[in-house]
Amino acid sequence: MTDTRTGLPRGATSAVAGTDGVDATGVDHAAGAPDAPRASRPTVASDATDATDATATSVDAAGRAALDRPVLPLRHPLRWIAAAVVLVVLLNFVETLFTNESWGWPAVGKWLFSPAILTGLQLTLVATALSAVISFTGGIVVAIARLSHNPVLSGLAWGYVWLFRSVPLILVLVFLYNLGSLYPTIGIGIPFGPQVEVTTANVLGDLAIGVIGLSLSEIAYASEIVRAGVLAVDHGQHEAAQALGLPRRRQFVRVILPQALRSIVPAFVNQVVGLLKASSLLFYVSLLDLFGVVQNLSSTYPTDIIPLLVVATLWYLALTSAVSVVQYYVERWTARGSVRALPPTPFQRVRAAVRRGSGRGSGRPGGPDRARQAASGARVVASGPASTIDDRTI
């Protein structure tokens, strides 16, 4: 039998098609309909690549345009008006400082470093420093007793805090100053039995009375600050320290207290500032601190009352500023375990601002910050198309 389409025997047609894959009509049967999409795949891949390149080009151009576009800050007219009003009031006050002769600035310069003022300043520093150390140490002890599971220790600590937070400091100082009238002798020994006694006046001098009075009052406040700091430590730290098998004393000293200091330091330094100002009450127990010396000189030189008060104000401002500087560096030191990088000091900030202003480290206008922003934006733009291509390939 012959094939009606080719005129050849059907076997010959099959043989030719099976051998060469092409029949006599020139039709490639091997590239039939089932394999048609295989021939079009290179064309689709090429179109996808061209589309990706076009997308990358457009995104790159958009990124460069975004980097070159100026950033306009949001305007706050009310904020500037309020700042202008405050600045005008401040300048008016500063003007009165220089135009009002009643301030007596020549007398202020005369008394600022006088030996009497410096002697009172020294006494203020000694009393404040001793009271701060004693109150912090005593505050830790009272806080531990307050947190103790022993009801006697906890109750006594609570009673101490309740008593000295309720009584004004001036009353505590006056009671201690008249302690000799209440207890002419102080002794220790067996209750209602033999005791070793000494005269009160021989043991407690004026400075000792002042320091004890300040410390007794401040311990009550410091203990609450320490207790709050200890309670602020995460309970998991307590459990981790116990799991390591550390003794309780070592748990508190090496694990709990260092972490609690982050909360204790700001509040306690604020308490020290208050203690510095409260030391002016020592004048009422015959201690001539800075304020006491100023009061005595004011009675001797009544025409210099205002300049002497200005002198005391300037010295208290200087002492408070020094305490604030110490507070900053102590807080920075206690924050070492809670942050990855310590914040820059004011000196480091000024140095960085000077470098940014000079444009050091970058040849472009705007300094190194602008260069870093441009480089970061370029990396983001460059990474966008690549991630798209990888996703499509996957």
CSV table of C-alpha atoms in Angstrom, one decimal:
chain,number,residue,atom,x,y,z
A,1,MET,CA,0.0,0.0,0.0
A,2,THR,CA,1.2,3.5,-0.8
A,3,ASP,CA,0.8,6.7,1.2
A,4,THR,CA,-1.7,9.0,-0.5
A,5,ARG,CA,0.2,12.1,0.7
A,6,THR,CA,3.7,11.2,-0.5
A,7,GLY,CA,3.1,8.4,-3.0
A,8,LEU,CA,5.6,6.2,-1.2
A,9,PRO,CA,5.0,3.0,0.5
A,10,ARG,CA,3.9,3.5,4.1
A,11,GLY,CA,6.8,1.5,5.5
A,12,ALA,CA,9.3,3.7,3.5
A,13,THR,CA,7.7,6.8,4.9
A,14,SER,CA,7.9,5.5,8.4
A,15,ALA,CA,11.5,4.5,7.9
A,16,VAL,CA,12.5,7.9,6.5
A,17,ALA,CA,10.7,9.7,9.3
A,18,GLY,CA,12.2,7.5,12.0
A,19,THR,CA,15.7,7.9,10.6
A,20,ASP,CA,16.0,11.6,9.9
A,21,GLY,CA,12.9,13.0,11.8
A,22,VAL,CA,11.9,14.7,8.5
A,23,ASP,CA,9.3,13.4,6.0
A,24,ALA,CA,9.3,13.9,2.4
A,25,THR,CA,7.3,17.1,2.7
A,26,GLY,CA,10.1,18.7,4.8
A,27,VAL,CA,8.1,18.8,8.0
A,28,ASP,CA,10.0,18.1,11.1
A,29,HIS,CA,7.9,15.7,13.1
A,30,ALA,CA,10.4,15.8,16.0
A,31,ALA,CA,9.6,19.5,16.5
A,32,GLY,CA,5.9,18.9,16.8
A,33,ALA,CA,3.4,20.6,19.0
A,34,PRO,CA,4.4,19.0,22.3
A,35,ASP,CA,7.9,20.5,22.0
A,36,ALA,CA,6.9,23.9,20.7
A,37,PRO,CA,7.3,25.8,24.0
A,38,ARG,CA,10.9,24.5,24.2
A,39,ALA,CA,11.9,26.6,21.3
A,40,SER,CA,10.3,29.8,22.8
A,41,ARG,CA,12.0,29.6,26.2
A,42,PRO,CA,15.2,31.5,25.3
A,43,THR,CA,13.0,34.3,24.0
A,44,VAL,CA,11.1,34.6,27.3
A,45,ALA,CA,14.2,34.5,29.4
A,46,SER,CA,15.7,37.2,27.2
A,47,ASP,CA,12.6,39.4,27.7
A,48,ALA,CA,12.8,38.8,31.5
A,49,THR,CA,16.4,39.9,31.6
A,50,ASP,CA,15.7,43.0,29.6
A,51,ALA,CA,12.8,43.9,31.9
A,52,THR,CA,15.0,43.4,34.9
A,53,ASP,CA,17.8,45.6,33.5
A,54,ALA,CA,15.2,48.3,32.7
A,55,THR,CA,13.9,48.0,36.3
A,56,ALA,CA,17.4,48.2,37.7
A,57,THR,CA,18.1,51.3,35.6
A,58,SER,CA,14.9,53.0,36.6
A,59,VAL,CA,15.4,52.2,40.3
A,60,ASP,CA,19.0,53.4,40.2
A,61,ALA,CA,18.0,56.6,38.6
A,62,ALA,CA,15.2,57.1,41.2
A,63,GLY,CA,17.7,56.4,44.0
A,64,ARG,CA,20.2,59.0,42.7
A,65,ALA,CA,17.4,61.5,42.3
A,66,ALA,CA,16.2,60.9,45.9
A,67,LEU,CA,19.7,61.4,47.2
A,68,ASP,CA,20.2,64.6,45.3
A,69,ARG,CA,16.8,66.0,46.3
A,70,PRO,CA,17.1,68.5,49.2
A,71,VAL,CA,15.4,67.6,52.4
A,72,LEU,CA,13.1,70.4,53.7
A,73,PRO,CA,12.6,70.4,57.5
A,74,LEU,CA,9.1,70.7,59.0
A,75,ARG,CA,8.5,74.3,60.1
A,76,HIS,CA,7.4,75.0,63.6
A,77,PRO,CA,6.4,78.7,63.8
A,78,LEU,CA,4.9,78.5,67.3
A,79,ARG,CA,8.1,76.9,68.7
A,80,TRP,CA,10.2,79.8,67.3
A,81,ILE,CA,7.8,82.4,68.7
A,82,ALA,CA,8.0,80.8,72.2
A,83,ALA,CA,11.8,80.6,72.0
A,84,ALA,CA,12.0,84.3,71.0
A,85,VAL,CA,9.7,85.3,73.9
A,86,VAL,CA,11.8,83.3,76.4
A,87,LEU,CA,15.0,84.7,75.0
A,88,VAL,CA,13.8,88.3,75.3
A,89,VAL,CA,12.8,87.8,78.9
A,90,LEU,CA,16.2,86.2,79.7
A,91,LEU,CA,18.1,89.0,78.0
A,92,ASN,CA,16.1,91.5,80.1
A,93,PHE,CA,17.0,89.7,83.3
A,94,VAL,CA,20.6,89.6,82.3
A,95,GLU,CA,20.5,93.3,81.6
A,96,THR,CA,19.3,94.0,85.1
A,97,LEU,CA,22.2,92.0,86.5
A,98,PHE,CA,24.7,94.5,85.0
A,99,THR,CA,22.7,97.7,85.2
A,100,ASN,CA,21.3,97.4,88.7
A,101,GLU,CA,24.0,98.6,91.1
A,102,SER,CA,22.3,97.0,94.1
A,103,TRP,CA,23.8,93.6,93.2
A,104,GLY,CA,27.2,95.0,94.2
A,105,TRP,CA,29.4,93.1,91.9
A,106,PRO,CA,32.6,94.8,93.1
A,107,ALA,CA,31.8,93.5,96.6
A,108,VAL,CA,31.0,90.1,95.2
A,109,GLY,CA,34.5,89.9,93.8
A,110,LYS,CA,35.9,91.0,97.1
A,111,TRP,CA,34.1,88.3,99.2
A,112,LEU,CA,34.2,85.4,96.7
A,113,PHE,CA,37.6,84.1,97.7
A,114,SER,CA,37.9,85.6,101.1
A,115,PRO,CA,39.5,83.3,103.8
A,116,ALA,CA,36.3,83.3,105.9
A,117,ILE,CA,34.1,82.1,102.9
A,118,LEU,CA,36.7,79.5,101.9
A,119,THR,CA,36.7,78.1,105.5
A,120,GLY,CA,33.0,77.8,105.5
A,121,LEU,CA,33.1,76.2,102.1
A,122,GLN,CA,35.6,73.6,103.4
A,123,LEU,CA,33.3,72.7,106.3
A,124,THR,CA,30.4,72.3,103.9
A,125,LEU,CA,32.3,70.0,101.7
A,126,VAL,CA,33.6,67.9,104.6
A,127,ALA,CA,30.1,67.5,106.2
A,128,THR,CA,28.5,66.7,102.8
A,129,ALA,CA,31.1,64.2,101.8
A,130,LEU,CA,31.0,62.3,105.1
A,131,SER,CA,27.3,62.3,105.3
A,132,ALA,CA,27.0,61.1,101.7
A,133,VAL,CA,29.3,58.1,102.3
A,134,ILE,CA,27.7,57.2,105.6
A,135,SER,CA,24.2,57.6,104.3
A,136,PHE,CA,24.9,55.4,101.2
A,137,THR,CA,26.5,52.7,103.3
A,138,GLY,CA,23.8,52.8,105.9
A,139,GLY,CA,21.1,52.9,103.2
A,140,ILE,CA,22.4,49.6,101.7
A,141,VAL,CA,22.3,48.0,105.2
A,142,VAL,CA,18.8,49.3,106.0
A,143,ALA,CA,17.6,48.2,102.5
A,144,ILE,CA,18.9,44.7,103.0
A,145,ALA,CA,17.2,44.5,106.3
A,146,ARG,CA,14.0,45.8,104.8
A,147,LEU,CA,14.1,43.1,102.1
A,148,SER,CA,15.0,40.4,104.7
A,149,HIS,CA,12.6,37.6,105.4
A,150,ASN,CA,13.4,38.0,109.1
A,151,PRO,CA,10.4,39.8,110.6
A,152,VAL,CA,12.4,41.5,113.3
A,153,LEU,CA,15.0,43.0,110.9
A,154,SER,CA,12.3,44.0,108.4
A,155,GLY,CA,10.1,45.6,111.0
A,156,LEU,CA,13.0,47.6,112.6
A,157,ALA,CA,14.1,48.8,109.2
A,158,TRP,CA,10.6,49.9,108.3
A,159,GLY,CA,10.3,51.7,111.7
A,160,TYR,CA,13.6,53.5,111.1
A,161,VAL,CA,12.5,54.7,107.7
A,162,TRP,CA,9.1,55.7,108.9
A,163,LEU,CA,10.6,57.7,111.9
A,164,PHE,CA,13.3,59.7,110.1
A,165,ARG,CA,11.2,60.4,107.0
A,166,SER,CA,8.6,61.9,109.3
A,167,VAL,CA,10.8,64.1,111.4
A,168,PRO,CA,12.2,67.3,109.8
A,169,LEU,CA,16.0,67.5,109.6
A,170,ILE,CA,16.2,70.7,111.7
A,171,LEU,CA,14.5,68.8,114.6
A,172,VAL,CA,16.9,66.0,114.3
A,173,LEU,CA,19.9,68.4,114.5
A,174,VAL,CA,18.4,70.3,117.4
A,175,PHE,CA,17.7,67.0,119.3
A,176,LEU,CA,21.3,65.9,118.8
A,177,TYR,CA,22.7,69.3,119.7
A,178,ASN,CA,20.9,69.0,123.0
A,179,LEU,CA,21.7,65.4,123.5
A,180,GLY,CA,23.8,66.2,126.5
A,181,SER,CA,20.8,67.5,128.3
A,182,LEU,CA,18.9,64.2,127.7
A,183,TYR,CA,21.8,61.8,128.1
A,184,PRO,CA,24.8,63.3,130.0
A,185,THR,CA,26.7,60.1,129.5
A,186,ILE,CA,26.6,57.4,126.8
A,187,GLY,CA,27.3,53.8,127.7
A,188,ILE,CA,27.1,50.3,126.3
A,189,GLY,CA,27.0,47.1,128.3
A,190,ILE,CA,24.5,44.7,129.8
A,191,PRO,CA,20.9,46.1,129.9
A,192,PHE,CA,20.1,47.2,133.5
A,193,GLY,CA,23.6,46.0,134.4
A,194,PRO,CA,27.2,47.2,134.4
A,195,GLN,CA,28.0,49.5,131.5
A,196,VAL,CA,31.0,51.4,130.1
A,197,GLU,CA,30.0,55.1,130.1
A,198,VAL,CA,31.6,58.2,128.7
A,199,THR,CA,30.6,61.9,128.8
A,200,THR,CA,28.5,62.9,125.9
A,201,ALA,CA,30.2,66.2,125.4
A,202,ASN,CA,33.6,64.5,125.1
A,203,VAL,CA,32.4,62.2,122.4
A,204,LEU,CA,30.2,64.3,120.1
A,205,GLY,CA,31.7,67.6,118.9
A,206,ASP,CA,29.8,70.1,116.7
A,207,LEU,CA,31.0,68.5,113.4
A,208,ALA,CA,30.1,65.0,114.7
A,209,ILE,CA,26.6,66.2,115.7
A,210,GLY,CA,26.1,67.8,112.3
A,211,VAL,CA,27.3,64.7,110.3
A,212,ILE,CA,25.3,62.3,112.4
A,213,GLY,CA,22.2,64.4,112.1
A,214,LEU,CA,22.5,64.6,108.3
A,215,SER,CA,23.4,60.9,108.0
A,216,LEU,CA,20.5,59.7,110.1
A,217,SER,CA,18.0,61.6,108.1
A,218,GLU,CA,19.6,60.7,104.7
A,219,ILE,CA,19.9,57.0,105.5
A,220,ALA,CA,16.1,56.7,105.5
A,221,TYR,CA,15.9,58.2,102.0
A,222,ALA,CA,18.9,56.3,100.7
A,223,SER,CA,17.6,53.0,101.9
A,224,GLU,CA,14.4,53.5,99.8
A,225,ILE,CA,16.5,54.4,96.8
A,226,VAL,CA,18.6,51.3,97.2
A,227,ARG,CA,15.6,49.1,97.8
A,228,ALA,CA,13.9,50.4,94.6
A,229,GLY,CA,17.1,49.8,92.6
A,230,VAL,CA,17.3,46.2,93.9
A,231,LEU,CA,13.7,45.5,93.1
A,232,ALA,CA,14.2,46.9,89.6
A,233,VAL,CA,16.7,44.1,88.8
A,234,ASP,CA,15.1,41.3,86.7
A,235,HIS,CA,14.1,38.3,88.8
A,236,GLY,CA,15.9,36.1,86.3
A,237,GLN,CA,19.2,37.5,87.5
A,238,HIS,CA,18.5,36.3,91.0
A,239,GLU,CA,17.6,32.9,89.7
A,240,ALA,CA,20.7,32.7,87.5
A,241,ALA,CA,23.0,33.7,90.5
A,242,GLN,CA,21.3,31.0,92.6
A,243,ALA,CA,21.7,28.5,89.9
A,244,LEU,CA,25.5,29.2,89.8
A,245,GLY,CA,25.7,28.2,93.4
A,246,LEU,CA,27.0,31.6,94.6
A,247,PRO,CA,26.7,32.6,98.2
A,248,ARG,CA,24.0,35.1,99.0
A,249,ARG,CA,26.5,37.8,99.9
A,250,ARG,CA,28.4,37.3,96.6
A,251,GLN,CA,25.1,37.2,94.7
A,252,PHE,CA,24.3,40.7,96.0
A,253,VAL,CA,27.7,42.2,95.7
A,254,ARG,CA,28.7,40.8,92.3
A,255,VAL,CA,25.3,40.3,90.4
A,256,ILE,CA,22.5,42.3,91.9
A,257,LEU,CA,24.1,45.5,93.2
A,258,PRO,CA,26.1,46.3,90.0
A,259,GLN,CA,22.9,46.1,87.9
A,260,ALA,CA,20.9,48.0,90.5
A,261,LEU,CA,23.4,50.9,90.4
A,262,ARG,CA,21.9,52.0,87.0
A,263,SER,CA,18.7,52.9,88.8
A,264,ILE,CA,20.3,53.9,92.1
A,265,VAL,CA,22.9,56.4,90.9
A,266,PRO,CA,20.7,59.1,89.3
A,267,ALA,CA,18.3,59.2,92.3
A,268,PHE,CA,21.1,59.1,94.9
A,269,VAL,CA,23.1,61.8,93.3
A,270,ASN,CA,19.9,63.9,93.3
A,271,GLN,CA,19.7,63.1,97.0
A,272,VAL,CA,23.4,64.3,97.4
A,273,VAL,CA,22.5,67.6,95.8
A,274,GLY,CA,19.7,68.0,98.3
A,275,LEU,CA,22.1,67.0,101.1
A,276,LEU,CA,24.5,69.7,99.9
A,277,LYS,CA,21.8,72.3,100.3
A,278,ALA,CA,20.5,70.8,103.5
A,279,SER,CA,24.0,71.3,105.1
A,280,SER,CA,23.1,75.0,105.4
A,281,LEU,CA,21.0,74.0,108.4
A,282,LEU,CA,24.2,73.2,110.3
A,283,PHE,CA,24.3,76.9,111.0
A,284,TYR,CA,21.5,76.4,113.6
A,285,VAL,CA,23.7,74.0,115.6
A,286,SER,CA,26.6,76.5,115.8
A,287,LEU,CA,28.5,75.1,112.8
A,288,LEU,CA,29.8,77.9,110.6
A,289,ASP,CA,29.5,76.3,107.2
A,290,LEU,CA,29.2,78.4,104.0
A,291,PHE,CA,25.8,79.7,104.8
A,292,GLY,CA,26.7,80.2,108.5
A,293,VAL,CA,29.7,82.3,107.5
A,294,VAL,CA,27.6,84.4,105.1
A,295,GLN,CA,25.1,85.0,107.9
A,296,ASN,CA,27.8,86.1,110.3
A,297,LEU,CA,29.4,88.4,107.8
A,298,SER,CA,26.0,89.9,106.9
A,299,SER,CA,25.5,90.9,110.5
A,300,THR,CA,28.9,92.4,110.6
A,301,TYR,CA,28.7,94.1,107.2
A,302,PRO,CA,25.0,95.0,106.7
A,303,THR,CA,25.7,97.0,103.5
A,304,ASP,CA,27.0,93.8,101.8
A,305,ILE,CA,24.1,91.5,102.5
A,306,ILE,CA,23.1,91.1,98.9
A,307,PRO,CA,26.7,90.6,97.6
A,308,LEU,CA,27.3,88.0,100.3
A,309,LEU,CA,24.1,86.1,99.4
A,310,VAL,CA,25.3,86.2,95.7
A,311,VAL,CA,28.6,84.8,96.8
A,312,ALA,CA,26.8,81.9,98.6
A,313,THR,CA,24.6,81.3,95.5
A,314,LEU,CA,27.6,81.2,93.2
A,315,TRP,CA,29.4,78.7,95.3
A,316,TYR,CA,26.4,76.4,95.7
A,317,LEU,CA,25.9,76.6,91.9
A,318,ALA,CA,29.6,75.6,91.4
A,319,LEU,CA,29.3,72.7,93.8
A,320,THR,CA,26.1,71.4,92.3
A,321,SER,CA,27.6,71.6,88.8
A,322,ALA,CA,30.6,69.6,90.0
A,323,VAL,CA,28.4,66.9,91.4
A,324,SER,CA,26.4,66.8,88.2
A,325,VAL,CA,29.6,66.2,86.2
A,326,VAL,CA,30.6,63.4,88.5
A,327,GLN,CA,27.1,62.0,88.2
A,328,TYR,CA,27.4,61.9,84.4
A,329,TYR,CA,30.6,59.9,84.4
A,330,VAL,CA,29.4,57.6,87.1
A,331,GLU,CA,26.2,56.9,85.1
A,332,ARG,CA,28.3,56.3,82.0
A,333,TRP,CA,30.5,53.8,84.0
A,334,THR,CA,27.5,51.9,85.4
A,335,ALA,CA,25.9,51.6,81.9
A,336,ARG,CA,28.8,49.5,80.5
A,337,GLY,CA,26.9,46.2,80.8
A,338,SER,CA,23.6,47.5,79.4
A,339,VAL,CA,24.6,49.1,76.1
A,340,ARG,CA,26.7,47.9,73.2
A,341,ALA,CA,28.6,51.2,72.9
A,342,LEU,CA,28.9,53.9,75.5
A,343,PRO,CA,27.5,57.3,74.6
A,344,PRO,CA,30.1,59.9,73.6
A,345,THR,CA,31.2,62.4,76.3
A,346,PRO,CA,30.5,66.1,75.8
A,347,PHE,CA,34.1,66.6,74.7
A,348,GLN,CA,33.8,63.9,72.1
A,349,ARG,CA,30.6,65.4,70.8
A,350,VAL,CA,32.3,68.8,70.4
A,351,ARG,CA,35.2,67.3,68.6
A,352,ALA,CA,32.9,65.4,66.3
A,353,ALA,CA,30.9,68.5,65.6
A,354,VAL,CA,34.1,70.4,64.7
A,355,ARG,CA,35.1,67.6,62.3
A,356,ARG,CA,31.7,67.6,60.6
A,357,GLY,CA,31.9,71.4,60.3
A,358,SER,CA,35.3,71.2,58.6
A,359,GLY,CA,34.2,68.4,56.2
A,360,ARG,CA,37.1,66.2,57.1
A,361,GLY,CA,37.0,62.8,55.7
A,362,SER,CA,34.9,63.6,52.6
A,363,GLY,CA,35.5,65.6,49.5
A,364,ARG,CA,31.9,66.3,48.9
A,365,PRO,CA,30.0,69.2,50.3
A,366,GLY,CA,28.0,68.3,53.4
A,367,GLY,CA,30.8,66.4,55.2
A,368,PRO,CA,31.1,62.7,56.0
A,369,ASP,CA,27.5,62.2,57.0
A,370,ARG,CA,26.3,63.1,53.6
A,371,ALA,CA,28.8,60.8,52.0
A,372,ARG,CA,27.8,57.9,54.3
A,373,GLN,CA,24.1,58.5,53.4
A,374,ALA,CA,24.9,58.5,49.7
A,375,ALA,CA,26.9,55.3,50.0
A,376,SER,CA,24.1,53.6,52.0
A,377,GLY,CA,21.5,54.6,49.5
A,378,ALA,CA,23.6,53.4,46.6
A,379,ARG,CA,24.0,50.0,48.3
A,380,VAL,CA,20.3,49.7,48.9
A,381,VAL,CA,19.6,50.6,45.2
A,382,ALA,CA,22.2,48.1,44.0
A,383,SER,CA,20.8,45.4,46.2
A,384,GLY,CA,17.2,45.8,45.0
A,385,PRO,CA,17.4,44.4,41.5
A,386,ALA,CA,19.8,41.7,42.5
A,387,SER,CA,17.3,40.3,45.0
A,388,THR,CA,14.5,40.5,42.4
A,389,ILE,CA,16.6,38.5,39.9
A,390,ASP,CA,17.5,35.9,42.5
A,391,ASP,CA,13.8,35.5,43.5
A,392,ARG,CA,12.7,35.0,39.8
A,393,THR,CA,15.5,32.5,39.2
A,394,ILE,CA,14.5,30.5,42.2
